[in-house]
XYZ file of C-alpha atoms in Angstrom:
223
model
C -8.981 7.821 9.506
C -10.657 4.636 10.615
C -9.416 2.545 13.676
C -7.190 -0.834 13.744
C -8.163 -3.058 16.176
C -5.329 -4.503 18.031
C -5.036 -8.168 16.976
C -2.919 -10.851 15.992
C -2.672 -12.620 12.582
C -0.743 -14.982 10.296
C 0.922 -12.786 8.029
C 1.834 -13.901 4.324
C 0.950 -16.492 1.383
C -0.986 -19.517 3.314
C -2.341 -20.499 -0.172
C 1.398 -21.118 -1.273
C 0.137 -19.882 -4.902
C 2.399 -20.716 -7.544
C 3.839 -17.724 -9.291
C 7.661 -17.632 -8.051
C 7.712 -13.699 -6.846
C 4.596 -15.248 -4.011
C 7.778 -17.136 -2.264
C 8.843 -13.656 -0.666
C 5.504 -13.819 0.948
C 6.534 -16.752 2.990
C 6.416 -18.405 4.942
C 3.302 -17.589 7.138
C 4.084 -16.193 10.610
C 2.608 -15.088 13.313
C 2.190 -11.637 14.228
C 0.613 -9.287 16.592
C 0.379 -5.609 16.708
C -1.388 -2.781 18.563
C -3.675 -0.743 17.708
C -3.369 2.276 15.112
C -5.754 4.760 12.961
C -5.276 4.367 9.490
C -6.723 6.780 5.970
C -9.307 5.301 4.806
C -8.439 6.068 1.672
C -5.600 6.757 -0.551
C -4.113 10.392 -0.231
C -5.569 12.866 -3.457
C -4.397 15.029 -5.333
C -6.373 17.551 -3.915
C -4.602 16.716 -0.204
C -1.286 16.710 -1.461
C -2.137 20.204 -3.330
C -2.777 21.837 0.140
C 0.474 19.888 1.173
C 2.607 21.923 -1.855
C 0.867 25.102 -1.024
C 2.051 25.415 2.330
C 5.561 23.604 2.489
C 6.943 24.154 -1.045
C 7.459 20.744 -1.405
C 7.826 19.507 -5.136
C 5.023 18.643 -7.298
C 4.451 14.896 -8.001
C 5.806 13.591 -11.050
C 2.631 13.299 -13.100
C 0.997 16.571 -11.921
C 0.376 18.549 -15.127
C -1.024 15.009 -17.019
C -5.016 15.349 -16.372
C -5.287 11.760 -16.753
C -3.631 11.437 -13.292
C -4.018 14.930 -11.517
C -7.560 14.911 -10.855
C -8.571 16.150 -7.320
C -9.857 13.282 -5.821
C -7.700 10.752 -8.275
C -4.790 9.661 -5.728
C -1.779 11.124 -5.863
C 0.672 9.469 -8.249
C 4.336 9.832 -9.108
C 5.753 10.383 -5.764
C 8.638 8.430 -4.543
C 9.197 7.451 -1.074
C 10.500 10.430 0.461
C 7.644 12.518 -1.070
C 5.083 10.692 1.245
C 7.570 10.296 4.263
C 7.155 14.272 4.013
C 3.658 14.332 3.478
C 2.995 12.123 6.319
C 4.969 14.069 8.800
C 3.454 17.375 7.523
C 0.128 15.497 8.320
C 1.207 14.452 12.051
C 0.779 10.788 10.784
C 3.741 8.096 9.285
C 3.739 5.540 6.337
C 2.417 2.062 7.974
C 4.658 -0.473 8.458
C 4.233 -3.673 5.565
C 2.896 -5.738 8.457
C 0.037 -3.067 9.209
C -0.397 -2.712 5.847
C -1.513 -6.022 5.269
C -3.119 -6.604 8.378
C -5.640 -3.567 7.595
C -5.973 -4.649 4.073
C -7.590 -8.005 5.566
C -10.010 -6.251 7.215
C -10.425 -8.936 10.086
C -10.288 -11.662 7.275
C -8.157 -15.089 7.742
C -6.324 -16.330 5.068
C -8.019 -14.726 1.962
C -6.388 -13.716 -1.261
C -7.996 -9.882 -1.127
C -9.264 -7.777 1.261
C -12.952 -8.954 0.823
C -12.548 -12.824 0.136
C -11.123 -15.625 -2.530
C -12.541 -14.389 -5.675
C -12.182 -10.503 -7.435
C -13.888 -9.167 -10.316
C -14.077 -5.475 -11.518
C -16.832 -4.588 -9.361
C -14.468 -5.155 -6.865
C -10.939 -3.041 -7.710
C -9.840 -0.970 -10.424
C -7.105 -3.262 -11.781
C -5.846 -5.063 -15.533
C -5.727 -1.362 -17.077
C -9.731 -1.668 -17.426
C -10.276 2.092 -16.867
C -6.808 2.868 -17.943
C -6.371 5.654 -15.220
C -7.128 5.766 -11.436
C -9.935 6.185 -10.232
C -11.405 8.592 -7.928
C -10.558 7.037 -4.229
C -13.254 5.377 -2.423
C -15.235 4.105 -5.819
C -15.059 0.557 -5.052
C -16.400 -1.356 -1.553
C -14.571 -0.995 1.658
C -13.373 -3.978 3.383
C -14.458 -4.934 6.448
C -12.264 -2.285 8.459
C -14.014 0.222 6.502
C -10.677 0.870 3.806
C -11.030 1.813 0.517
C -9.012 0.539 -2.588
C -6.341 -1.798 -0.479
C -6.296 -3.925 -3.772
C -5.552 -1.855 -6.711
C -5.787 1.873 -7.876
C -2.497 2.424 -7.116
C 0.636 0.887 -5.296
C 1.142 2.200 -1.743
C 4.327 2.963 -0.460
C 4.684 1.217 3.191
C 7.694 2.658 6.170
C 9.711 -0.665 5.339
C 12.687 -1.414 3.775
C 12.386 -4.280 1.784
C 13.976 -8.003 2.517
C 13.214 -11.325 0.726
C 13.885 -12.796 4.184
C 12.693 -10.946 6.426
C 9.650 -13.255 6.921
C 12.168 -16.059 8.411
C 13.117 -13.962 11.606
C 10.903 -11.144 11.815
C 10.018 -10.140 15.656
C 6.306 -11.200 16.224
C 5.325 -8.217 17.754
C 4.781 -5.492 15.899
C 7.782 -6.062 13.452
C 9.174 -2.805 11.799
C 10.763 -4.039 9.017
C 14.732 -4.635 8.234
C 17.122 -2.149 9.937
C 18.961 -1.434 6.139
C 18.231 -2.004 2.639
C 18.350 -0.863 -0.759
C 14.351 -0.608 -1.592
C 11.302 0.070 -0.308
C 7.940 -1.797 -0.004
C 5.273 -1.561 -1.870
C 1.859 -3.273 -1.114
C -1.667 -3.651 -3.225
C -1.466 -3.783 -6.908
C -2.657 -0.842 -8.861
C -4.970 -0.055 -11.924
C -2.490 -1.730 -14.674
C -1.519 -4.749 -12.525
C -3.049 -8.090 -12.777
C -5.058 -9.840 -10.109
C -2.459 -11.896 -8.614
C -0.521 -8.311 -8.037
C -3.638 -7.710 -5.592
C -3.632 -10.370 -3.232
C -3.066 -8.962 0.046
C 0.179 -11.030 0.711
C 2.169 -9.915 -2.319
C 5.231 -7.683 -1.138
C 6.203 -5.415 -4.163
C 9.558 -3.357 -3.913
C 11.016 -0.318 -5.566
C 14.089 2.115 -5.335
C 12.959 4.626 -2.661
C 13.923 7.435 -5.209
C 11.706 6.365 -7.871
C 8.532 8.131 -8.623
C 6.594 5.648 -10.440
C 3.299 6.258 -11.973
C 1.438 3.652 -10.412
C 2.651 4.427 -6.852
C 0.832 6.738 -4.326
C 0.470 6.227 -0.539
C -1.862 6.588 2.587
C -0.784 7.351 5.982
C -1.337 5.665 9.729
C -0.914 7.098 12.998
C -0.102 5.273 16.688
C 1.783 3.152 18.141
C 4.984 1.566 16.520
């Protein structure tokens, strides 16, 4: 795990880009947070094995396909409740979506991705160029020292998701809705498009789901 500074940030789309799902990523606000420890990568395969082994837990959805169950692939195919268990069997917790993205900017103002304005495949795995995930860690970090916060796979985050949320969220360190339906999901993965990676866009899925393209990493501290 690497450390979070404590900081404040402006939190969402300041580039007001123009596909119509980037509206739930507004408007920009304000917000400030303490500090945490976060994975620097995505959890493997190979983690969650040791996970399975020693609580029973179910396997992952995907975890007989060797396109996706390689030990230091990330973990695919579990839903939301699959990493809320992992996490706590780890001593750590999913971060919130306003952590998330804070960490992903890696001290960065107001850029699309984690490492500036502009992404090409040296910098993500993303567009279904490799077809599979890759092993974690196999692009550049940003500058918080995290690997793969744009693409790979979709990372499940502690919130439940709200279109509006942004309008009245608390400023400091905002824990998402109290009540909702989904989950959020944050960073594009290895089939998704670039605009899927920006660090502002707020995916959402049913927290039962276990979707190929979504894995997780955990945080620990405050909040």
């Amino acid at each position: 795990m690497v450390l979070i500074p404590a900081g404040t940030f402006e939190m969402g789309d300041s580039k007001n880009e123009p596909e119509i799902y980037m509206k739930r990523s507004r408007p920009v606000h304000t917000v400030e947070l303490d500090a945490f420890y976060m994975d620097s990568r995505e959890v493997t395969n190979g983690q969650y094995g040791v996970f399975m082994e020693q609580t029973g837990h179910r396997k992952p959805y995907y975890w007989n396909d060797t396109k996706y169950n390689q030990t230091n692939q990330p973990v695919v195919g579990v839903d939301w409740n699959d990493a809320v268990a992992y996490a706590k069997w780890a001593g750590k917790r999913l971060p919130t979506e306003a952590e998330w993205e804070y960490a992903a900017r890696g001290g960065l103002a107001g850029k699309r991705y984690p490492w500036g304005d502009e992404i090409t495949h040296d910098d993500a795995n993303y567009g279904s160029k490799g077809g599979i995930p890759t092993v974690v860690g196999s692009y550049p970090a940003n500058g918080y020292g995290l690997y793969d916060m744009a693409g790979n796979v979709w990372e499940w985050c502690q919130d439940w998701y709200d279109k509006d949320y942004y309008n009245n969220s608390p400023t400091k360190n905002p824990p998402g809705p109290g009540t909702g339906s989904s989950r959020v999901l944050r960073g594009g993965s290895w089939s998704y498009g670039t605009s899927y990676l920006r660090v502002a866009h707020r995916n959402y899925n049913g927290p039962y789901g276990r979707y190929l393209g979504s894995g997780f990493r955990c945080v620990s501290g405050s909040n």
